[in-house]
Coordinates of C-alpha atoms (C1' of nucleotides) in Angstrom, one line a residue:
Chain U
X1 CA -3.3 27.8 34.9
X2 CA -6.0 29.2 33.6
X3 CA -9.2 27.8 35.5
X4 CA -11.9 25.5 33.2
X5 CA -9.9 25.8 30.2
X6 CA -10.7 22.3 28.3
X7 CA -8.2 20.9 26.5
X8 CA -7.8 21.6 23.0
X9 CA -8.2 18.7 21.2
X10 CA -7.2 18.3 17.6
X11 CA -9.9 17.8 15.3
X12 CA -8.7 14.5 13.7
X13 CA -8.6 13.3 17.3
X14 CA -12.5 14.2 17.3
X15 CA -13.4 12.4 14.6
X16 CA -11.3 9.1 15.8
X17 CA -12.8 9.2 19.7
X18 CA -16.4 7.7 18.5
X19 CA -14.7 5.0 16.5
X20 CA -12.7 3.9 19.7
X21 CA -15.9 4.3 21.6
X22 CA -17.8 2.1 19.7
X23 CA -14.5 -0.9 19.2
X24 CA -14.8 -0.5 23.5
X25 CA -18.6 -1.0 23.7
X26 CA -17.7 -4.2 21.5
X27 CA -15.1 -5.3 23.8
X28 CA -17.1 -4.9 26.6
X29 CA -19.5 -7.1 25.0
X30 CA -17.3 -9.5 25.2
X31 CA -16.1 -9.2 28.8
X32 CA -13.0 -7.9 27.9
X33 CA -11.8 -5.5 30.4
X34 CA -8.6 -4.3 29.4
X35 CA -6.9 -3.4 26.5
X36 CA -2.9 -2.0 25.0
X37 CA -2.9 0.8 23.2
X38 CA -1.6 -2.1 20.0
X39 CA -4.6 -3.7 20.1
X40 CA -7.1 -0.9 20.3
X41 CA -4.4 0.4 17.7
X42 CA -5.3 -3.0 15.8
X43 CA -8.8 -3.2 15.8
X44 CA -9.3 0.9 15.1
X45 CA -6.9 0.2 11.9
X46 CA -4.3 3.2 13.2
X47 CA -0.9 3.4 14.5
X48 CA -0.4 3.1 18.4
X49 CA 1.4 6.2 19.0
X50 CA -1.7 7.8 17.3
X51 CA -4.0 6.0 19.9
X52 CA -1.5 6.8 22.8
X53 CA -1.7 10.4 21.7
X54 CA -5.6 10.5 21.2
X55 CA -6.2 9.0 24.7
X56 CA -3.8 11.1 26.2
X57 CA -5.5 14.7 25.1
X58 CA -8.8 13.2 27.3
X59 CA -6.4 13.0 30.7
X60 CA -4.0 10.5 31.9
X61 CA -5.8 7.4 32.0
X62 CA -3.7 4.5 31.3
X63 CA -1.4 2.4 33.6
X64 CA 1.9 1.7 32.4
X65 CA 2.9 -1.3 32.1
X66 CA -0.9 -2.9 32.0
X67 CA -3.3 -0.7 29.7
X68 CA -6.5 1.1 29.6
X69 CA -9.6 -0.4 31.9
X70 CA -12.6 -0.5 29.0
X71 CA -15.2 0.6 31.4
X72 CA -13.3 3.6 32.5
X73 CA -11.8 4.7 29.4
X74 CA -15.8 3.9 27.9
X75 CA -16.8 6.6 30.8
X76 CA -14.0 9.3 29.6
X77 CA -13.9 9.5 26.3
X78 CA -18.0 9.9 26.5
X79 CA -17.5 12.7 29.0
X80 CA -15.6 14.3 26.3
X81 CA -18.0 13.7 23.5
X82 CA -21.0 15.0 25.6
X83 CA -22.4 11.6 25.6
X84 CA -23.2 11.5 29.0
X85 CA -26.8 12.6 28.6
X86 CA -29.2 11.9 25.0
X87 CA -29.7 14.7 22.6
X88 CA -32.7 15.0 20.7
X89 CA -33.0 14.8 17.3
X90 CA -35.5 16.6 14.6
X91 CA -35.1 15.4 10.8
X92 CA -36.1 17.8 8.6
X93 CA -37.2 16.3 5.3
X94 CA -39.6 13.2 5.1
X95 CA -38.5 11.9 1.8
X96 CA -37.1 8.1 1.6
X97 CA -34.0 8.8 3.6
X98 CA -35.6 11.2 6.0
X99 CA -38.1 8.4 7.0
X100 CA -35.5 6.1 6.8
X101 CA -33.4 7.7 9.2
X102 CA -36.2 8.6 11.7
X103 CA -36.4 4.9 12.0
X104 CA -32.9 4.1 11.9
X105 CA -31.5 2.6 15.1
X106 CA -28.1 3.6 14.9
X107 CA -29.1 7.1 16.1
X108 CA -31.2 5.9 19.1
X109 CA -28.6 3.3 20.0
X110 CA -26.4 5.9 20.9
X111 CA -27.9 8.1 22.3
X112 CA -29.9 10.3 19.9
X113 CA -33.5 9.6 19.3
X114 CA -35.6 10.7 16.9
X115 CA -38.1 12.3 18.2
X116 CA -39.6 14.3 15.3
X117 CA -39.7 14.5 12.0
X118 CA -41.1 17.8 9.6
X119 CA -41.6 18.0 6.2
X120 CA -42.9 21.2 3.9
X121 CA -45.2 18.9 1.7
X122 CA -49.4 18.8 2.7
X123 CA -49.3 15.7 1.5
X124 CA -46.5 14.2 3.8
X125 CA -47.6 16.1 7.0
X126 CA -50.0 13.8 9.0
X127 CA -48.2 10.0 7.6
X128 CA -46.8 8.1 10.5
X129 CA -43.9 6.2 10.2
X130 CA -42.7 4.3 12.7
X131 CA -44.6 5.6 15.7
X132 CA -43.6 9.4 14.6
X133 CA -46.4 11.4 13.0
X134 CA -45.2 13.7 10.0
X135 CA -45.3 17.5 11.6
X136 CA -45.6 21.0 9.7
X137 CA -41.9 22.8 9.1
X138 CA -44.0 25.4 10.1
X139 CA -44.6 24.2 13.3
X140 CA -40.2 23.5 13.8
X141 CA -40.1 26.2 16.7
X142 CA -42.5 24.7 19.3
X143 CA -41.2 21.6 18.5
X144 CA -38.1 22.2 19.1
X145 CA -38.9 23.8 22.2
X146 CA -41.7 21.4 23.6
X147 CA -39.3 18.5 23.1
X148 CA -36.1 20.0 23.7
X149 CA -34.5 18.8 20.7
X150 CA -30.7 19.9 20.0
X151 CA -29.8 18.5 16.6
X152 CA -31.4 18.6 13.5
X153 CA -31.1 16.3 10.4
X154 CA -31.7 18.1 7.0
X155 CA -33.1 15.2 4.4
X156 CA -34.6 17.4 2.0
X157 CA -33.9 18.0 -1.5
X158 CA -31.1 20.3 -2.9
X159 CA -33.5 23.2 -3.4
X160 CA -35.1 23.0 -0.2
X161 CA -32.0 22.5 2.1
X162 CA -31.1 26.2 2.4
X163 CA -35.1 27.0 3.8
X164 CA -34.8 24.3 5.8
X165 CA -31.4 25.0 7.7
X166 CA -33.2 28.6 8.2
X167 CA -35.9 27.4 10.0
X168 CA -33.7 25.1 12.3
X169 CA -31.5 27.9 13.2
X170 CA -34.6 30.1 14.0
X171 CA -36.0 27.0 16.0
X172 CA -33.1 27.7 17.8
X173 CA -31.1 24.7 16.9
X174 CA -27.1 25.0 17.4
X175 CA -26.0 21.6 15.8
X176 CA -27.4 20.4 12.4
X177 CA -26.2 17.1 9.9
X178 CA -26.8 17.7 6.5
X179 CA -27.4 15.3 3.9
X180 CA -28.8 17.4 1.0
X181 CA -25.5 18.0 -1.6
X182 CA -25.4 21.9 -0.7
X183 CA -23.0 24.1 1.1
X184 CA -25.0 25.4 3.8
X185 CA -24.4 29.1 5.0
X186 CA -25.7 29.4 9.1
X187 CA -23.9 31.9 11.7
X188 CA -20.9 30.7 13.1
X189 CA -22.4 30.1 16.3
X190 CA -24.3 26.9 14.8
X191 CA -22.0 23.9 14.0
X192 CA -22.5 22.3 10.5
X193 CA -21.6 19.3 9.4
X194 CA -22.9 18.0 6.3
X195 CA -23.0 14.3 4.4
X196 CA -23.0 14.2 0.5
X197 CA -23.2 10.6 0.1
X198 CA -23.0 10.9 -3.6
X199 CA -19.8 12.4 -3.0
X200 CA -18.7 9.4 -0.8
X201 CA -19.1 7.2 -4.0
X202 CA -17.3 10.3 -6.0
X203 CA -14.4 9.3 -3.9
X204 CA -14.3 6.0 -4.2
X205 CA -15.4 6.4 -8.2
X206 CA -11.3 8.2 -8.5
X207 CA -9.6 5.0 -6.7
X208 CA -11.6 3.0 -9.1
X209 CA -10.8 5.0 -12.3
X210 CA -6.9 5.0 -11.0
X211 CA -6.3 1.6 -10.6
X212 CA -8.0 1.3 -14.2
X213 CA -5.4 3.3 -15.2
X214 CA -2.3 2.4 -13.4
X215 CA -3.0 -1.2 -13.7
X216 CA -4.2 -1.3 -9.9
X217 CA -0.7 -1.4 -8.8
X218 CA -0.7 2.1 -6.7
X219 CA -1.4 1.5 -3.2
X220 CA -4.6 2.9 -1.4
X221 CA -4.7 5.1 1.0
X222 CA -6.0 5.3 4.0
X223 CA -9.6 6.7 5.1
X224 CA -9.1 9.8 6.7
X225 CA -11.8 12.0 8.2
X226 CA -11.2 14.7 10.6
X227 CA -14.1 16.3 12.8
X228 CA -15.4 19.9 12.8
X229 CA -18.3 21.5 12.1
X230 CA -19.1 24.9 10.3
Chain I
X1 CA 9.3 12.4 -17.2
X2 CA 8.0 9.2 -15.9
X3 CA 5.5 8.8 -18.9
X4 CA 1.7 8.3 -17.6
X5 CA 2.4 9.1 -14.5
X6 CA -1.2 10.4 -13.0
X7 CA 0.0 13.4 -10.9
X8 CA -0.8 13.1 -7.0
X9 CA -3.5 15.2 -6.0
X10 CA -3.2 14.9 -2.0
X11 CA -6.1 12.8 -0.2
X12 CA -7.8 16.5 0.9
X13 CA -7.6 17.6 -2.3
X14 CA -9.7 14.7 -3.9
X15 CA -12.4 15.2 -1.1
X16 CA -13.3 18.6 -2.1
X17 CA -13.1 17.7 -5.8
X18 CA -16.7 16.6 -5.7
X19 CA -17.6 20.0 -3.5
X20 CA -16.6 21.9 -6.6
X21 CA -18.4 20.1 -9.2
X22 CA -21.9 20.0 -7.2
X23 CA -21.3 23.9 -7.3
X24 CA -20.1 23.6 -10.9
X25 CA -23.8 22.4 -11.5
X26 CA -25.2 24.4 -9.9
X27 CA -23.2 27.6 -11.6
X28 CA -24.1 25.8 -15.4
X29 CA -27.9 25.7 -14.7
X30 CA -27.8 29.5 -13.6
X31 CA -26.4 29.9 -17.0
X32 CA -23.1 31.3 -15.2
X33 CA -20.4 30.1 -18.1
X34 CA -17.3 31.5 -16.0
X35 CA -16.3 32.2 -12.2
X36 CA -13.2 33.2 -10.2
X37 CA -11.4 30.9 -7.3
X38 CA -12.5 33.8 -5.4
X39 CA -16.2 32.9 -5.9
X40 CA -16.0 29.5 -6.1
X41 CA -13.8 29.8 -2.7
X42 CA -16.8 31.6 -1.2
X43 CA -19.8 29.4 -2.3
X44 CA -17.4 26.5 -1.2
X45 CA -17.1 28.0 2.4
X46 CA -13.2 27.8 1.6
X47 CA -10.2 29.7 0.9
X48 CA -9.5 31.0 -2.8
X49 CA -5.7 30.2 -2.3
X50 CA -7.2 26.4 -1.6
X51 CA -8.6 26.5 -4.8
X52 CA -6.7 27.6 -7.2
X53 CA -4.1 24.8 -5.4
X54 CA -6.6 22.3 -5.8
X55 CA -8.0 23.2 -9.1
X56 CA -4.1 23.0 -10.0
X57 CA -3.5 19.4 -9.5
X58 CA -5.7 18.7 -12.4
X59 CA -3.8 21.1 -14.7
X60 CA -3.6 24.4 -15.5
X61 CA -7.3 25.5 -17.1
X62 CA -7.6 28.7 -15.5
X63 CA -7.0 31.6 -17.5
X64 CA -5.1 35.0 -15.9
X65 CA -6.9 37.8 -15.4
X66 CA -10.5 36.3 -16.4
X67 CA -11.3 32.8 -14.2
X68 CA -12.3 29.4 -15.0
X69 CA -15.2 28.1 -17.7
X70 CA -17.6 26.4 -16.1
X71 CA -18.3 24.0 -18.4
X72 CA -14.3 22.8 -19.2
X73 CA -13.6 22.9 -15.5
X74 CA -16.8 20.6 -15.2
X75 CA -15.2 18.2 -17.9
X76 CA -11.9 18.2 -16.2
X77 CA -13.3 17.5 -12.8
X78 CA -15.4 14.6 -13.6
X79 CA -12.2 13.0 -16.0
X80 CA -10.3 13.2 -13.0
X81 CA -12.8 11.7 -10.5
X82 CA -13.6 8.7 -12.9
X83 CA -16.6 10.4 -13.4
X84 CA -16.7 10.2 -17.5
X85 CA -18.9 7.0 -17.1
X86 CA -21.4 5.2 -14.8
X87 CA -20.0 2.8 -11.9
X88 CA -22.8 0.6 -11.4
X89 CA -23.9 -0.1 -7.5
X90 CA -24.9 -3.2 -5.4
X91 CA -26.6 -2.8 -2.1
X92 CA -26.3 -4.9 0.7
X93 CA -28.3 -5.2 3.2
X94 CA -32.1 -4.6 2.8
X95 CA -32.8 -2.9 5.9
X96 CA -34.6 0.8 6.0
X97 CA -31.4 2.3 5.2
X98 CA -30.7 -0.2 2.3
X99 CA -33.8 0.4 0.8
X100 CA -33.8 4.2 0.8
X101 CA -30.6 4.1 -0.5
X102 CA -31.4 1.8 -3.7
X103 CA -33.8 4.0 -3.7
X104 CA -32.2 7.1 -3.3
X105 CA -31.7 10.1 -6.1
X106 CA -28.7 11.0 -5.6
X107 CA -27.0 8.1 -6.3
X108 CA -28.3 7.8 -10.0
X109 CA -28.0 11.8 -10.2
X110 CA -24.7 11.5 -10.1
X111 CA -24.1 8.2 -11.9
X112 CA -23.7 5.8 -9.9
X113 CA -27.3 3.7 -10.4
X114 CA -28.3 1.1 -8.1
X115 CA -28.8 -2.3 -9.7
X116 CA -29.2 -4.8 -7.2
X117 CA -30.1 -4.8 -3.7
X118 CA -29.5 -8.4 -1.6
X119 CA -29.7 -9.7 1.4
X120 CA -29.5 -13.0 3.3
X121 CA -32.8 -12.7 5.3
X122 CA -35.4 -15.4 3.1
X123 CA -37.8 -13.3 4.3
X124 CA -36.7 -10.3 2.4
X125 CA -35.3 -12.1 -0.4
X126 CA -37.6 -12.0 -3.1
X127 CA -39.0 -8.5 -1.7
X128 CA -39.6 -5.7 -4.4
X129 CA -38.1 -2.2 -3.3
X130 CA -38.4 0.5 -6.2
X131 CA -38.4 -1.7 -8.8
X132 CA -35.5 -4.0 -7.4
X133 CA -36.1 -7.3 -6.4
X134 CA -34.0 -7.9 -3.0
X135 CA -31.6 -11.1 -4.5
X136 CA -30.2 -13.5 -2.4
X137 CA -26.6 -12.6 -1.0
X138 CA -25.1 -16.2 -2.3
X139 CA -25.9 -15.2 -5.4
X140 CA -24.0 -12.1 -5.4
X141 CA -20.8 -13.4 -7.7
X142 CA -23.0 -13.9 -10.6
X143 CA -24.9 -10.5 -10.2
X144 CA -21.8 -8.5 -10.4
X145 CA -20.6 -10.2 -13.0
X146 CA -23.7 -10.2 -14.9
X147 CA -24.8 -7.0 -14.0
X148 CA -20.9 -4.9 -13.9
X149 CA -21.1 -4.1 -10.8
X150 CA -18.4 -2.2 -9.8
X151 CA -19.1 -0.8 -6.2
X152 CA -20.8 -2.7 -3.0
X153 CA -23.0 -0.3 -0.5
X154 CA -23.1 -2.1 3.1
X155 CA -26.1 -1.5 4.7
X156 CA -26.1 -4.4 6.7
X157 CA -26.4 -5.0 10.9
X158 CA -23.0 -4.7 12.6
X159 CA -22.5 -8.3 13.3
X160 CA -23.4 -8.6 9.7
X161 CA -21.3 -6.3 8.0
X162 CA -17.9 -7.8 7.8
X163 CA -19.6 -11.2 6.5
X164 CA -20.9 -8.8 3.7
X165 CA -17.3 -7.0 3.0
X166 CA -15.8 -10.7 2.7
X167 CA -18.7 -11.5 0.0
X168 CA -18.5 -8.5 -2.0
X169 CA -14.3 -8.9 -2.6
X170 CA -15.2 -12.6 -3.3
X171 CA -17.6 -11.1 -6.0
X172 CA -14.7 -9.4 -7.1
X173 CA -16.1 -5.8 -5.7
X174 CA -12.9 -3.6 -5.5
X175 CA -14.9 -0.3 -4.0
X176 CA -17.0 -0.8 -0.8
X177 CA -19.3 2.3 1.1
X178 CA -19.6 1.0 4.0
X179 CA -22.5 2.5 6.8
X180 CA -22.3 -0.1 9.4
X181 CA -20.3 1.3 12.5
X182 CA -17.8 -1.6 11.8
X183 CA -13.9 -0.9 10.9
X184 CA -13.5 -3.4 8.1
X185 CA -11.0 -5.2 7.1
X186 CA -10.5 -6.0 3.4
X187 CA -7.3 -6.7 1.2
X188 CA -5.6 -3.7 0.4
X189 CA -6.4 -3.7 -3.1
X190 CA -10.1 -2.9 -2.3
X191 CA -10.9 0.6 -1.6
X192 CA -13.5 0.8 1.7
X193 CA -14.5 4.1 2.8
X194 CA -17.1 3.8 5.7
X195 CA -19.8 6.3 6.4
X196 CA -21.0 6.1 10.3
X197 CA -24.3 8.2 10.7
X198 CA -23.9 8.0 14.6
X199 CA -20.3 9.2 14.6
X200 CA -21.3 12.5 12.5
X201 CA -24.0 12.7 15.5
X202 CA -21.2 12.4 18.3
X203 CA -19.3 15.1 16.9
X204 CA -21.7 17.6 16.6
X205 CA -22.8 16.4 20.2
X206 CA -18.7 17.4 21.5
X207 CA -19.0 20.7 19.9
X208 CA -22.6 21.4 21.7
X209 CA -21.2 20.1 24.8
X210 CA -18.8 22.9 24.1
X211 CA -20.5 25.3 23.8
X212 CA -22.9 24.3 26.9
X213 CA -19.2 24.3 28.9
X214 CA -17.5 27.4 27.8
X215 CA -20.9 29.3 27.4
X216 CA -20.7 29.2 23.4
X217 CA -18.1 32.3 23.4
X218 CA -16.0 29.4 21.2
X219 CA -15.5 29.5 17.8
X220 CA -16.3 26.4 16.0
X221 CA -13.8 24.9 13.6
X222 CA -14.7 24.4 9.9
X223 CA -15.5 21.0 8.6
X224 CA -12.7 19.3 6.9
X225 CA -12.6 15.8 5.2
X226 CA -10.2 13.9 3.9
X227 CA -10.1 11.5 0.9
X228 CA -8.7 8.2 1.1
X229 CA -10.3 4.5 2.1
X230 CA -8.8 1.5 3.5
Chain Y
dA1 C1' 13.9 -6.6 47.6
dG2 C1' 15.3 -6.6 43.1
dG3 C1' 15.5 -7.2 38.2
dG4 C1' 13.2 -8.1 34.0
dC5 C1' 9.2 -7.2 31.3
dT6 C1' 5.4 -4.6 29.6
dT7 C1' 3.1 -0.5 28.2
dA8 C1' 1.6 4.4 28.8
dG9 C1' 2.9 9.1 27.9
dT10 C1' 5.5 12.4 25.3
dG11 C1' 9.4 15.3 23.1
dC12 C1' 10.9 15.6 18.6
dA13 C1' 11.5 14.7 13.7
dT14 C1' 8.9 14.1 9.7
dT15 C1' 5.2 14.6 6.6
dA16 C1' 0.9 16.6 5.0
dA17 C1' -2.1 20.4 4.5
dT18 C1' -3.0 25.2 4.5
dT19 C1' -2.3 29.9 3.7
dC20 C1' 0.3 33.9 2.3
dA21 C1' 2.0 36.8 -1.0
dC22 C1' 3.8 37.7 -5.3
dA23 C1' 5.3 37.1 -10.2
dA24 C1' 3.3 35.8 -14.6
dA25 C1' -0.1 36.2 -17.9
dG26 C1' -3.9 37.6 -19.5
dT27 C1' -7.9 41.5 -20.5
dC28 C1' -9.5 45.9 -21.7
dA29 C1' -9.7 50.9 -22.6
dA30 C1' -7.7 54.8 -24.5
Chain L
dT1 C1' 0.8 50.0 -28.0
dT2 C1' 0.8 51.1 -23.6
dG3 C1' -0.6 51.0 -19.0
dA4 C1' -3.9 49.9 -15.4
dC5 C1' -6.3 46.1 -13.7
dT6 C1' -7.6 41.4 -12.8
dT7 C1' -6.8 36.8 -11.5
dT8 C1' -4.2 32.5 -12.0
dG9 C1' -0.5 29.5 -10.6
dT10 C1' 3.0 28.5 -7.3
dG11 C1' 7.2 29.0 -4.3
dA12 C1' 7.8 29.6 0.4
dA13 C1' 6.2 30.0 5.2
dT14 C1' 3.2 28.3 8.5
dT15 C1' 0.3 25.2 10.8
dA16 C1' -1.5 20.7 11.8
dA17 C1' -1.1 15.8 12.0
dT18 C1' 1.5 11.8 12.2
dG19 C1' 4.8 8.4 13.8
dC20 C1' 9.2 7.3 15.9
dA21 C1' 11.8 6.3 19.8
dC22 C1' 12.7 6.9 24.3
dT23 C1' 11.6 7.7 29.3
dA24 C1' 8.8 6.8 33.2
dA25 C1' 6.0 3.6 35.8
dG26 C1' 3.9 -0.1 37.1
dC27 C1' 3.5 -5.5 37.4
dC28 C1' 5.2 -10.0 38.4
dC29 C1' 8.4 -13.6 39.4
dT30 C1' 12.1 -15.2 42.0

DNA sequence: AGGGCTTAGTGCATTAATTCACAAAGTCAA
DNA sequence: TTGACTTTGTGAATTAATGCACTAAGCCCT
């Protein structure tokens, strides 16, 4: 009815599409061209209805009876996604991981390049690291601008985290990852999502401690993570 | 009535467990020694209801009518996340990411030091990262028993990653963080919770996509994660 | 042409997580 | 000691996510 309306799609859906993206783009590799809903089901670790369901919020795009095609399926769900075109990507924050992740090629494989990275320090500003020169923080908004960068990647420490996610939002940046361990504040127009990897190991530190304590007989369950950004 | 029974905090609760304590810290070295689940709710970017339900699961150590202590509710976190001790850590995989992540501050912050980086490239073995010296993957049995190693960080290529996984729980690893874009498998005894950079990228990239569609007048949902690993 | 087989799509029951809203339990001031 | 005020802890309602089980559709073989 009414005209444009996207589908709502639940968040946990969200944050399972990429994982079936990238188990296609590995079928595809190897000349697969189809697949069930069981074994997509099998190789994402979920349950089938779960798959069925996911697919189904992007459209109808199965054949009964024979499967999903990998190429066309591969073509919705990164319509969906917005992974049609690249997005640009500033990091924030030239420490170790900063650097790290300015050279990382996860982010380019997929369709985010690095194409700056910033830092507040004089004495970082000017280093290269892998073909990117260290900018000024200061200069964020012309960057931004002059390479028509939509995502930026906090790296800094703690303290500076909060500064930092100020000066992307005034750069005019709408999406930002964040890996300093802070609970950002940003208006509700700019989608946060932030990873505390110490708290990843936090998690895994309690399923440790409880099978010390129950003897490792309590079953483990399974990783969960839904999508949404603040 | 069962005796020893460890209560069962649900998966959602045990992922903002380590939210809390970060702000904890934070609170204790602004000399703040008490706080309501109304403030914590708000530095949190959560409901107060949500926290007083969460903080609830570890007992009742709120007091009516005044708050929480900062420091006890500290204490009572980190017993309850394992967090009483250090887990030592074994990296995998001495890429960029590996090394920033041996490395990396906020892993010992939070006490979970890195002792060991390896990999199974000669021509990083024998490599010296931050005072580590990259070991040899085969050797990876005798480091964490030598060494009490009680957590394995992949860091490894894709195609690498699950030869990795199958190393670390034959080393007798029974908590993997795992970054390559891989669903693992692993017995069910062992605890793996993966961490995939360019996922966190795709769904920030829906939500701008979004927002370029529907003209931004859409509210974006808060970010929600869920405990648990495979 | 028809019947058996396979698999997508989905309504519905179940389970998990969130939020409301209020009683219980404390503080503090007079 | 009482009464006003604050804030926890938690039943109960609500909302979201999951998973079952069945229907609808298409393929393929005879």
């Amino acid at each position: 009815m009414t005209q444009l309306q996207r589908r709502k799609i639940p968040d946990a859906a969200i944050a399972r599409l990429p994982v079936y993206l990238q188990i296609l783009n590995n079928l595809a590799a190897t000349n697969v061209l189809r697949f069930s809903s069981d074994e997509l089901a099998a190789l994402a670790g979920v349950n089938a209805a779960k798959v069925r369901k996911d697919l189904s919020y992007l459209g109808s795009y199965g054949t009964r009876g024979v499967g999903y095609e990998v190429t066309y399926l591969t073509h919705q769900i990164k319509r969906e996604l917005g992974l049609m075109r690249e997005w640009n990507v500033v990091v924030v924050g030239a420490g170790n991981l900063g650097c790290a992740l300015a050279k990382f090629d996860g982010f380019l494989s997929r369709g985010f390049p690095v194409i700056a990275i910033v830092d507040n320090d004089p004495k970082k500003i000017g280093r290269t690291t892998s073909s990117l020169t260290v900018g000024d923080v200061k200069d964020l908004k012309s960057i931004v601008r002059d390479e028509k960068i939509s995502i930026g990647v906090i790296t800094t420490s703690s303290a500076a985290s909060q500064a930092a996610a100020d000066a992307l939002v005034e750069a005019g940046i709408t999406s930002i990852l964040n890996f300093a361990p802070v609970v950002l504040s940003a208006p509700s127009s700019v989608s946060v999502r932030s990873v505390d990897l110490g708290v990843e190991l936090q998690i895994l530190s309690y399923f440790e401690q409880m099978r010390l304590e129950t003897g490792s007989k309590s079953e483990i369950a399974p990783q969960l993570n839904t999508a949404g950004a603040r």
